[in-house]
Amino acid sequence: MASWLPGPLVRKMLVVACLAIVLAGAVAAALVSYLAGQDSMQRLVSQQDDEVELVARLLASKIEQSQKVLATAAEDVSPQILQEVAPSQHLLQQMLPTLRFFDAMQVARKDGTLVANLRLGEVDKPSNLDPPERDYLLRTLVEGKPLVSSLIGARRDDARIMFTMPLLHGQGRVIGAIAGVMRLQSQGLLPHSLALPARSDSRLIVLTQEGVILSHPQRERVLGSVRDEPGLAALFARWQQDGGFSAQRHSSEQDGYVVSASPVAMPQWLVVRISDAQSMRAPLLGGARRVGAVVGAAIALVMACAALLMLWLARPLALLRRQALALLEQQAREQGAAGMHERADLGADAGHWPHAQGEVDDVVRACRQLIARRLVSQHNWDMVVRQLRAVLEHAPMGIVLTRGDHVEIVSQQGCRMLGYTTRELQQLPLQALFAPPEGGGDSRATFEQVHQAFSVHGAFEGEFPLLRKDGTTLWVRAQGRTTNPHEHVTRGTVWVLEDCTAAREARQQTHWEHNHDALTQLLNRGAFEQRLQRLLDERAQRVGNGAGDAGAGVLLFLDMDYLTVINDLAGHAAGDDALRYLARLIESEVRQQGWAARLGGDEFAVLLPGCTLERGRAMAEQLRAAIAAWEPAYQGRSFTVGVSIGVVAVDARQGRVATLLHQADMACYAAKRAGRNQVVVLPAGQAATASATAAVASK
């Protein structure tokens, strides 16, 4: 095989490049043709719009001219002529020039009496006046303004339009009305030549707002309905749904037709040009085919040149591939005889790598650097593994990492607690370690309770029984967290376990139940007050003996915010579960530094002996942030819980527990008033002021 021939990757890249050139050229040609076609089509449509608008203006000017002629005739009708007994002959002689413009004229007095009915230059009987014409005369007398009628007459040879003008005298007083009538197809209005030239692919139509065709290239369609007109029926129906004709010219394409429309305002007509869209695009498509042929030839030439250039540029890469294959073959031959050190030296030997400027040289340098970095990374990884192994061997608590609800890593203390070896615990199903509940049943129930806690709280804080290898039960206090907060519990969890069997047995004693809250298992109010009183007494005795100051620590008063929402929306069972979780959360935060107690309802207290006020503030803020970050989910709904915390310094000179609790309660009340989810520190000197403020606020 020649050394310059490309490998599979280069051949695929060559094919992709050729396809990309073809695709880019085709897309470019299509876009150019499309944009050029759209531009040309837009010009044709704009030209058609201009034509329609010109016709509409012509019609409007004819309407305006007719009104001006009628207004001139109205000026010649004096009040004396209207009062004559038989003014028809007089008017006929006076309006003979105007009668050459109109096909018929009528004159009426103020009372509606028709004094003249002139048709085609002759006097006609007033009784021969059609009711619609009489109605427009009466409307002009009443409204006192010029009118242009809608279409009068139902036959093509009888269809006509009526123009009316009020006769004014003095201060604009209406003394009568004059009207001029023009046949629809007359030269002064809509002659048949208006729709010419007739083309099979285009029609010029004038229609009323009711959809009656006034002018059409096919004379038999005059006075027909637009609903029978191809390309216009659906568009006319949409215009009517939109409230009538637009006041501006507009165009649209529908059902294969390009429709341009322009209104004639005074008689509320519409001039429409309907053209076949395919016929309009036919010249454009021919040009697009010629452009496509030229672009195709250009693409073929560019593709051939690009392929030759890529083959020449890919020659160093082909040499690099040949050298890499030769190196692998050499390593395979020497693998049985050479050691790891020799093979590493072989891989790092620059003589086995090709040298070429550009990408190939960069790839060679990168490979050698990657080999060196891999050795460093392996060394660092080995160090991390040794450190982790040391933690797992010497940690005083059980540590268990799970994946897919199977044990993956376990510390030595965890093995000793459960009575297994490390190898026996690895890949053991987590459910196999859970013991059945105390009341009896399957261990699956305990396992599902743990999963339920993760779904509600996103973590686990509590106690559950585990089954040792010898079959005995081990009660542990467990803290469980997912390895990634955004992943499901089955993807991975880390557990910290402490043996609490002895503490649980102590809780079974009567005195324990007397001093602890049954729901949260924290100290109850009475036991907490006793401990606080003992602390005050001991510190007061030491102060009396001169062995220390009066500071005994810090007292935190916690009142949960929005916990009642869980009770109201999810039920009291969910509220009790939330209280239990909050108790475990508070206890885990202060276990090594003080005591926690439930005072009642959703109120808790924490005593931090020997703690400074500044440290107490920091501990309170830590508690507030931990509770605010907790978002439980009950019955498919997420809830937000906060806490208002009051912080006071414990001073042995105060002597009374009730006073301290009241001060802490007042500080908590101040946190509530500050907007909730707050920490308020109230020094002992401000206790009286806080009490007075609370009393005034309660009133």
CSV table of C-alpha atoms in Angstrom, one decimal, residues 50-451:
chain,number,residue,atom,x,y,z
A,50,ASP,CA,-49.9,49.9,-8.3
A,51,GLU,CA,-52.2,49.0,-11.2
A,52,VAL,CA,-55.1,48.3,-9.0
A,53,GLU,CA,-54.6,51.5,-7.0
A,54,LEU,CA,-54.4,53.5,-10.2
A,55,VAL,CA,-57.8,52.1,-11.3
A,56,ALA,CA,-59.2,52.8,-7.8
A,57,ARG,CA,-58.0,56.4,-8.0
A,58,LEU,CA,-59.5,56.7,-11.5
A,59,LEU,CA,-62.9,55.5,-10.2
A,60,ALA,CA,-62.7,57.8,-7.3
A,61,SER,CA,-61.9,60.7,-9.6
A,62,LYS,CA,-64.9,59.8,-11.7
A,63,ILE,CA,-67.1,59.8,-8.6
A,64,GLU,CA,-65.7,63.1,-7.6
A,65,GLN,CA,-66.2,64.6,-11.1
A,66,SER,CA,-69.9,63.4,-11.1
A,67,GLN,CA,-70.4,65.1,-7.7
A,68,LYS,CA,-68.9,68.3,-9.0
A,69,VAL,CA,-71.1,68.3,-12.1
A,70,LEU,CA,-74.1,67.7,-9.9
A,71,ALA,CA,-73.0,70.5,-7.5
A,72,THR,CA,-72.7,72.9,-10.5
A,73,ALA,CA,-76.2,72.0,-11.6
A,74,ALA,CA,-77.5,72.5,-8.0
A,75,GLU,CA,-76.2,76.1,-8.1
A,76,ASP,CA,-78.5,76.9,-11.1
A,77,VAL,CA,-81.6,75.7,-9.3
A,78,SER,CA,-83.1,78.8,-7.6
A,79,PRO,CA,-85.8,78.9,-5.0
A,80,GLN,CA,-88.1,80.6,-7.5
A,81,ILE,CA,-87.9,77.6,-9.9
A,82,LEU,CA,-88.8,75.2,-7.1
A,83,GLN,CA,-91.9,77.2,-6.4
A,84,GLU,CA,-93.2,77.1,-9.9
A,85,VAL,CA,-96.3,75.1,-10.6
A,86,ALA,CA,-94.7,73.1,-13.4
A,87,PRO,CA,-91.0,73.6,-13.4
A,88,SER,CA,-90.0,70.5,-15.4
A,89,GLN,CA,-89.7,72.3,-18.8
A,90,HIS,CA,-87.8,75.2,-17.3
A,91,LEU,CA,-85.4,72.8,-15.6
A,92,LEU,CA,-85.0,70.7,-18.7
A,93,GLN,CA,-83.9,73.7,-20.7
A,94,GLN,CA,-81.6,74.9,-17.8
A,95,MET,CA,-80.0,71.5,-17.2
A,96,LEU,CA,-79.6,70.2,-20.7
A,97,PRO,CA,-75.8,70.3,-20.5
A,98,THR,CA,-75.9,68.3,-17.3
A,99,LEU,CA,-78.3,65.8,-18.7
A,100,ARG,CA,-75.7,64.9,-21.3
A,101,PHE,CA,-73.5,63.8,-18.4
A,102,PHE,CA,-76.1,62.0,-16.4
A,103,ASP,CA,-78.7,59.5,-17.8
A,104,ALA,CA,-81.4,60.9,-15.5
A,105,MET,CA,-81.9,63.7,-13.0
A,106,GLN,CA,-84.5,64.5,-10.4
A,107,VAL,CA,-85.3,67.6,-8.4
A,108,ALA,CA,-87.4,67.6,-5.1
A,109,ARG,CA,-88.7,70.3,-2.8
A,110,LYS,CA,-88.0,70.4,0.9
A,111,ASP,CA,-91.3,68.6,1.6
A,112,GLY,CA,-90.3,65.6,-0.6
A,113,THR,CA,-92.4,66.6,-3.6
A,114,LEU,CA,-90.7,65.6,-6.8
A,115,VAL,CA,-90.9,68.6,-9.1
A,116,ALA,CA,-88.9,67.2,-12.0
A,117,ASN,CA,-88.0,63.7,-13.3
A,118,LEU,CA,-85.8,64.0,-16.4
A,119,ARG,CA,-84.6,60.9,-18.2
A,120,LEU,CA,-82.4,60.9,-21.4
A,121,GLY,CA,-83.3,64.6,-22.1
A,122,GLU,CA,-87.0,64.2,-21.7
A,123,VAL,CA,-89.5,64.8,-18.9
A,124,ASP,CA,-90.8,61.7,-17.2
A,125,LYS,CA,-93.7,61.2,-14.8
A,126,PRO,CA,-92.7,61.6,-11.1
A,127,SER,CA,-94.6,58.3,-10.4
A,128,ASN,CA,-92.1,56.4,-12.5
A,129,LEU,CA,-89.3,57.2,-10.0
A,130,ASP,CA,-88.1,53.9,-8.4
A,131,PRO,CA,-88.6,53.7,-4.6
A,132,PRO,CA,-84.8,53.3,-3.9
A,133,GLU,CA,-84.1,56.6,-5.8
A,134,ARG,CA,-86.9,58.3,-3.9
A,135,ASP,CA,-85.4,57.0,-0.6
A,136,TYR,CA,-82.0,58.6,-1.4
A,137,LEU,CA,-83.6,61.9,-2.3
A,138,LEU,CA,-85.5,61.9,1.1
A,139,ARG,CA,-82.2,60.9,3.0
A,140,THR,CA,-80.5,63.9,1.3
A,141,LEU,CA,-83.3,66.2,2.4
A,142,VAL,CA,-83.1,64.9,6.0
A,143,GLU,CA,-79.4,64.7,6.4
A,144,GLY,CA,-78.5,67.7,4.3
A,145,LYS,CA,-75.4,66.2,2.7
A,146,PRO,CA,-74.3,64.7,-0.6
A,147,LEU,CA,-74.8,60.9,-1.0
A,148,VAL,CA,-73.6,58.2,-3.4
A,149,SER,CA,-76.1,55.3,-3.6
A,150,SER,CA,-75.4,51.7,-3.6
A,151,LEU,CA,-76.3,49.6,-6.7
A,152,ILE,CA,-79.8,50.2,-7.9
A,153,GLY,CA,-81.4,47.7,-10.3
A,154,ALA,CA,-81.1,44.0,-10.6
A,155,ARG,CA,-80.5,43.7,-14.3
A,156,ARG,CA,-77.2,44.4,-16.1
A,157,ASP,CA,-78.9,46.8,-18.6
A,158,ASP,CA,-80.8,48.6,-15.8
A,159,ALA,CA,-78.1,48.7,-13.0
A,160,ARG,CA,-77.3,52.3,-12.1
A,161,ILE,CA,-75.8,54.6,-9.4
A,162,MET,CA,-77.4,57.7,-8.0
A,163,PHE,CA,-75.7,60.9,-6.9
A,164,THR,CA,-77.6,63.4,-4.7
A,165,MET,CA,-76.8,66.9,-3.6
A,166,PRO,CA,-78.8,69.1,-1.2
A,167,LEU,CA,-80.1,72.5,-2.5
A,168,LEU,CA,-79.1,75.2,0.0
A,169,HIS,CA,-80.3,78.7,0.4
A,170,GLY,CA,-79.4,81.5,2.8
A,171,GLN,CA,-77.5,80.3,5.9
A,172,GLY,CA,-77.2,76.8,4.6
A,173,ARG,CA,-80.9,76.1,4.9
A,174,VAL,CA,-82.0,73.0,2.8
A,175,ILE,CA,-84.8,73.9,0.4
A,176,GLY,CA,-84.6,70.8,-1.8
A,177,ALA,CA,-82.5,68.1,-3.3
A,178,ILE,CA,-81.1,67.3,-6.8
A,179,ALA,CA,-80.0,63.9,-8.0
A,180,GLY,CA,-78.1,62.5,-11.0
A,181,VAL,CA,-78.4,58.9,-12.1
A,182,MET,CA,-75.7,57.1,-14.2
A,183,ARG,CA,-75.9,53.6,-15.7
A,184,LEU,CA,-73.3,51.3,-14.3
A,185,GLN,CA,-71.8,50.5,-17.7
A,186,SER,CA,-71.8,54.1,-18.9
A,187,GLN,CA,-68.6,55.8,-20.0
A,188,GLY,CA,-68.7,58.1,-17.1
A,189,LEU,CA,-68.6,55.3,-14.5
A,190,LEU,CA,-67.7,51.7,-15.3
A,191,PRO,CA,-67.4,51.1,-19.0
A,192,HIS,CA,-66.7,47.5,-20.2
A,193,SER,CA,-63.3,48.6,-21.4
A,194,LEU,CA,-62.2,49.2,-17.8
A,195,ALA,CA,-61.6,45.5,-17.3
A,196,LEU,CA,-59.5,45.2,-20.4
A,197,PRO,CA,-57.2,43.9,-21.6
A,198,ALA,CA,-58.6,40.5,-20.7
A,199,ARG,CA,-56.0,37.8,-19.9
A,200,SER,CA,-56.6,34.1,-19.1
A,201,ASP,CA,-54.3,34.4,-16.1
A,202,SER,CA,-55.5,37.7,-14.7
A,203,ARG,CA,-58.9,39.4,-14.0
A,204,LEU,CA,-59.7,43.0,-13.0
A,205,ILE,CA,-62.9,43.2,-11.0
A,206,VAL,CA,-64.8,45.9,-9.3
A,207,LEU,CA,-67.2,44.8,-6.6
A,208,THR,CA,-69.4,46.2,-3.7
A,209,GLN,CA,-68.9,45.6,-0.1
A,210,GLU,CA,-71.9,43.2,-0.3
A,211,GLY,CA,-70.0,41.0,-2.8
A,212,VAL,CA,-71.9,42.1,-6.0
A,213,ILE,CA,-69.6,42.3,-9.1
A,214,LEU,CA,-69.9,45.7,-10.9
A,215,SER,CA,-67.2,45.2,-13.5
A,216,HIS,CA,-65.7,42.0,-14.9
A,217,PRO,CA,-63.9,40.9,-18.1
A,218,GLN,CA,-66.7,38.5,-18.8
A,219,ARG,CA,-69.8,40.6,-19.2
A,220,GLU,CA,-72.1,37.8,-18.1
A,221,ARG,CA,-70.5,37.9,-14.6
A,222,VAL,CA,-71.5,41.5,-14.0
A,223,LEU,CA,-74.0,41.7,-11.1
A,224,GLY,CA,-73.0,38.2,-10.2
A,225,SER,CA,-71.8,37.1,-6.7
A,226,VAL,CA,-68.2,37.2,-5.7
A,227,ARG,CA,-68.8,33.9,-3.9
A,228,ASP,CA,-68.7,32.2,-7.3
A,229,GLU,CA,-65.5,33.9,-8.3
A,230,PRO,CA,-62.4,31.5,-8.3
A,231,GLY,CA,-59.6,32.7,-6.1
A,232,LEU,CA,-61.7,35.4,-4.5
A,233,ALA,CA,-64.6,33.7,-2.7
A,234,ALA,CA,-62.6,32.5,0.4
A,235,LEU,CA,-60.7,35.8,0.6
A,236,PHE,CA,-63.9,37.8,0.5
A,237,ALA,CA,-65.4,35.6,3.3
A,238,ARG,CA,-62.4,36.3,5.4
A,239,TRP,CA,-62.7,40.1,4.7
A,240,GLN,CA,-66.3,40.0,5.9
A,241,GLN,CA,-65.3,38.1,9.1
A,242,ASP,CA,-62.6,40.8,9.8
A,243,GLY,CA,-65.3,43.5,9.6
A,244,GLY,CA,-65.1,44.6,5.9
A,245,PHE,CA,-62.7,46.1,3.5
A,246,SER,CA,-59.4,47.6,4.7
A,247,ALA,CA,-58.9,51.3,4.2
A,248,GLN,CA,-55.5,50.7,2.6
A,249,ARG,CA,-54.5,48.7,-0.4
A,250,HIS,CA,-53.3,45.2,0.3
A,251,SER,CA,-52.4,41.9,-1.4
A,252,SER,CA,-52.4,38.3,-0.5
A,253,GLU,CA,-51.9,34.8,-1.9
A,254,GLN,CA,-54.4,32.1,-1.5
A,255,ASP,CA,-55.5,29.0,-3.3
A,256,GLY,CA,-52.9,29.5,-6.1
A,257,TYR,CA,-53.9,33.1,-6.8
A,258,VAL,CA,-52.3,36.5,-6.1
A,259,VAL,CA,-55.0,39.0,-5.2
A,260,SER,CA,-54.4,42.7,-5.0
A,261,ALA,CA,-57.1,45.0,-3.7
A,262,SER,CA,-57.6,48.7,-3.4
A,263,PRO,CA,-60.7,50.5,-2.0
A,264,VAL,CA,-62.8,53.2,-3.5
A,265,ALA,CA,-63.9,55.1,-0.5
A,266,MET,CA,-67.0,57.1,-1.3
A,267,PRO,CA,-69.2,54.3,-2.8
A,268,GLN,CA,-67.4,51.7,-0.7
A,269,TRP,CA,-66.3,49.6,-3.7
A,270,LEU,CA,-63.3,47.5,-4.1
A,271,VAL,CA,-61.0,47.1,-7.1
A,272,VAL,CA,-59.4,43.7,-7.3
A,273,ARG,CA,-56.8,42.1,-9.6
A,274,ILE,CA,-56.7,38.3,-9.5
A,275,SER,CA,-53.7,36.7,-11.1
A,276,ASP,CA,-52.6,33.1,-11.4
A,277,ALA,CA,-49.6,32.7,-9.1
A,278,GLN,CA,-48.1,29.8,-11.2
A,279,SER,CA,-48.3,31.9,-14.4
A,280,MET,CA,-46.5,34.8,-12.6
A,281,ARG,CA,-43.8,32.5,-11.3
A,282,ALA,CA,-43.2,30.7,-14.7
A,283,PRO,CA,-40.6,33.1,-16.0
A,284,LEU,CA,-38.9,33.0,-12.6
A,285,LEU,CA,-38.6,29.2,-12.6
A,286,GLY,CA,-36.9,29.2,-16.0
A,287,GLY,CA,-34.3,31.6,-14.7
A,288,ALA,CA,-33.8,29.4,-11.6
A,289,ARG,CA,-33.1,26.4,-13.7
A,290,ARG,CA,-30.4,28.2,-15.7
A,291,VAL,CA,-28.9,29.4,-12.4
A,292,GLY,CA,-29.0,25.8,-11.0
A,293,ALA,CA,-27.1,24.4,-14.1
A,294,VAL,CA,-24.4,27.0,-13.8
A,295,VAL,CA,-24.0,26.5,-10.0
A,296,GLY,CA,-23.9,22.7,-10.4
A,297,ALA,CA,-21.0,22.9,-12.8
A,298,ALA,CA,-19.2,25.3,-10.5
A,299,ILE,CA,-19.8,23.0,-7.5
A,300,ALA,CA,-18.3,20.0,-9.4
A,301,LEU,CA,-15.2,22.0,-10.3
A,302,VAL,CA,-14.7,23.2,-6.7
A,303,MET,CA,-15.3,19.7,-5.3
A,304,ALA,CA,-12.6,18.2,-7.5
A,305,CYS,CA,-10.1,20.9,-6.6
A,306,ALA,CA,-10.9,20.5,-2.9
A,307,ALA,CA,-10.5,16.8,-3.0
A,308,LEU,CA,-7.1,17.0,-4.6
A,309,LEU,CA,-5.9,19.6,-2.1
A,310,MET,CA,-7.2,17.6,0.9
A,311,LEU,CA,-5.3,14.5,-0.3
A,312,TRP,CA,-2.1,16.4,-0.5
A,313,LEU,CA,-2.6,18.0,2.9
A,314,ALA,CA,-3.5,14.6,4.5
A,315,ARG,CA,-0.3,12.9,3.4
A,316,PRO,CA,1.6,13.6,6.7
A,317,LEU,CA,-1.4,12.2,8.6
A,318,ALA,CA,-1.3,9.0,6.5
A,319,LEU,CA,2.4,8.7,7.3
A,320,LEU,CA,1.6,9.2,11.0
A,321,ARG,CA,-1.0,6.4,10.8
A,322,ARG,CA,1.5,4.0,9.2
A,323,GLN,CA,4.1,4.8,11.9
A,324,ALA,CA,1.5,4.2,14.6
A,325,LEU,CA,0.5,0.8,13.2
A,326,ALA,CA,4.2,-0.2,12.9
A,327,LEU,CA,4.7,0.8,16.5
A,328,LEU,CA,1.8,-1.3,17.7
A,329,GLU,CA,3.0,-4.3,15.8
A,330,GLN,CA,6.5,-3.8,17.3
A,331,GLN,CA,5.1,-3.5,20.8
A,332,ALA,CA,3.0,-6.7,20.3
A,333,ARG,CA,6.1,-8.6,19.2
A,334,GLU,CA,8.1,-7.4,22.1
A,335,GLN,CA,5.4,-7.6,24.8
A,336,GLY,CA,6.3,-11.2,25.8
A,337,ALA,CA,10.0,-10.4,26.3
A,338,ALA,CA,10.1,-6.8,27.3
A,339,GLY,CA,9.2,-5.5,30.8
A,340,MET,CA,6.9,-2.6,31.6
A,341,HIS,CA,9.8,-0.1,31.8
A,342,GLU,CA,11.1,-1.2,28.4
A,343,ARG,CA,7.7,-0.8,26.8
A,344,ALA,CA,7.3,2.6,28.4
A,345,ASP,CA,10.7,3.6,26.9
A,346,LEU,CA,9.6,2.3,23.6
A,347,GLY,CA,6.4,4.4,23.7
A,348,ALA,CA,8.4,7.5,24.6
A,349,ASP,CA,11.1,6.9,21.9
A,350,ALA,CA,10.8,9.8,19.5
A,351,GLY,CA,12.4,7.8,16.7
A,352,HIS,CA,9.2,5.8,16.3
A,353,TRP,CA,7.0,8.9,15.8
A,354,PRO,CA,6.9,10.7,12.5
A,355,HIS,CA,8.0,14.3,12.3
A,356,ALA,CA,6.0,16.8,10.2
A,357,GLN,CA,5.2,20.4,10.7
A,358,GLY,CA,1.7,21.3,11.7
A,359,GLU,CA,-0.9,19.1,13.2
A,360,VAL,CA,1.1,15.8,13.0
A,361,ASP,CA,3.9,17.3,15.1
A,362,ASP,CA,1.4,18.7,17.5
A,363,VAL,CA,-0.3,15.3,17.9
A,364,VAL,CA,3.1,13.7,18.6
A,365,ARG,CA,4.0,16.2,21.3
A,366,ALA,CA,0.5,15.9,22.8
A,367,CYS,CA,0.8,12.1,22.9
A,368,ARG,CA,4.1,12.2,24.7
A,369,GLN,CA,2.8,14.8,27.2
A,370,LEU,CA,-0.3,12.7,27.8
A,371,ILE,CA,1.8,9.7,28.6
A,372,ALA,CA,3.8,11.8,31.1
A,373,ARG,CA,0.7,13.3,32.6
A,374,ARG,CA,-0.9,9.9,32.9
A,375,LEU,CA,1.9,8.7,35.0
A,376,VAL,CA,1.6,11.8,37.3
A,377,SER,CA,-2.2,11.3,37.5
A,378,GLN,CA,-1.8,7.7,38.3
A,379,HIS,CA,0.6,8.6,41.1
A,380,ASN,CA,-1.9,11.2,42.5
A,381,TRP,CA,-4.7,8.7,42.2
A,382,ASP,CA,-2.8,6.1,44.1
A,383,MET,CA,-2.2,8.7,46.9
A,384,VAL,CA,-5.9,9.6,47.1
A,385,VAL,CA,-6.8,5.9,47.3
A,386,ARG,CA,-4.3,5.4,50.1
A,387,GLN,CA,-5.8,8.4,52.0
A,388,LEU,CA,-9.3,7.2,51.5
A,389,ARG,CA,-8.3,3.7,52.7
A,390,ALA,CA,-6.7,5.3,55.8
A,391,VAL,CA,-9.9,7.2,56.5
A,392,LEU,CA,-12.0,4.1,56.1
A,393,GLU,CA,-9.7,2.1,58.3
A,394,HIS,CA,-9.4,4.5,61.2
A,395,ALA,CA,-12.7,6.5,61.2
A,396,PRO,CA,-14.4,6.0,64.6
A,397,MET,CA,-17.9,5.7,62.9
A,398,GLY,CA,-19.3,3.5,60.2
A,399,ILE,CA,-19.1,5.0,56.7
A,400,VAL,CA,-20.9,3.3,53.8
A,401,LEU,CA,-21.1,4.3,50.2
A,402,THR,CA,-23.8,2.8,48.0
A,403,ARG,CA,-24.7,2.7,44.3
A,404,GLY,CA,-27.8,1.3,42.8
A,405,ASP,CA,-28.9,0.3,46.4
A,406,HIS,CA,-25.9,-2.0,46.7
A,407,VAL,CA,-22.9,-1.5,49.1
A,408,GLU,CA,-19.9,-0.3,47.2
A,409,ILE,CA,-17.4,1.0,49.8
A,410,VAL,CA,-17.5,0.5,53.6
A,411,SER,CA,-15.2,1.5,56.4
A,412,GLN,CA,-13.6,-0.9,58.9
A,413,GLN,CA,-15.7,0.5,61.7
A,414,GLY,CA,-18.8,-0.3,59.6
A,415,CYS,CA,-17.6,-3.8,59.1
A,416,ARG,CA,-17.0,-4.3,62.8
A,417,MET,CA,-20.5,-2.9,63.7
A,418,LEU,CA,-22.2,-5.3,61.3
A,419,GLY,CA,-19.8,-8.3,61.8
A,420,TYR,CA,-18.9,-8.7,58.1
A,421,THR,CA,-15.6,-8.5,56.2
A,422,THR,CA,-15.1,-5.8,53.6
A,423,ARG,CA,-15.3,-8.4,50.8
A,424,GLU,CA,-18.6,-9.8,52.2
A,425,LEU,CA,-20.2,-6.4,52.3
A,426,GLN,CA,-19.2,-5.2,48.9
A,427,GLN,CA,-22.0,-5.5,46.3
A,428,LEU,CA,-24.4,-6.7,49.0
A,429,PRO,CA,-27.9,-5.4,48.5
A,430,LEU,CA,-28.7,-2.6,50.9
A,431,GLN,CA,-32.1,-4.1,51.7
A,432,ALA,CA,-30.4,-7.3,53.1
A,433,LEU,CA,-28.8,-5.2,55.9
A,434,PHE,CA,-32.1,-3.8,57.2
A,435,ALA,CA,-33.8,-5.6,60.1
A,436,PRO,CA,-37.6,-6.0,60.3
A,437,PRO,CA,-39.5,-3.4,62.3
A,438,GLU,CA,-39.9,-3.9,66.1
A,439,GLY,CA,-43.6,-4.6,65.6
A,440,GLY,CA,-42.8,-7.4,63.2
A,441,GLY,CA,-43.1,-7.5,59.4
A,442,ASP,CA,-40.7,-7.5,56.5
A,443,SER,CA,-37.4,-5.5,56.3
A,444,ARG,CA,-38.7,-4.1,53.1
A,445,ALA,CA,-40.9,-1.8,55.1
A,446,THR,CA,-37.9,-0.2,56.8
A,447,PHE,CA,-36.1,0.0,53.4
A,448,GLU,CA,-39.1,1.8,51.9
A,449,GLN,CA,-39.4,4.2,54.8
A,450,VAL,CA,-35.8,5.3,54.1
A,451,HIS,CA,-36.5,5.8,50.4
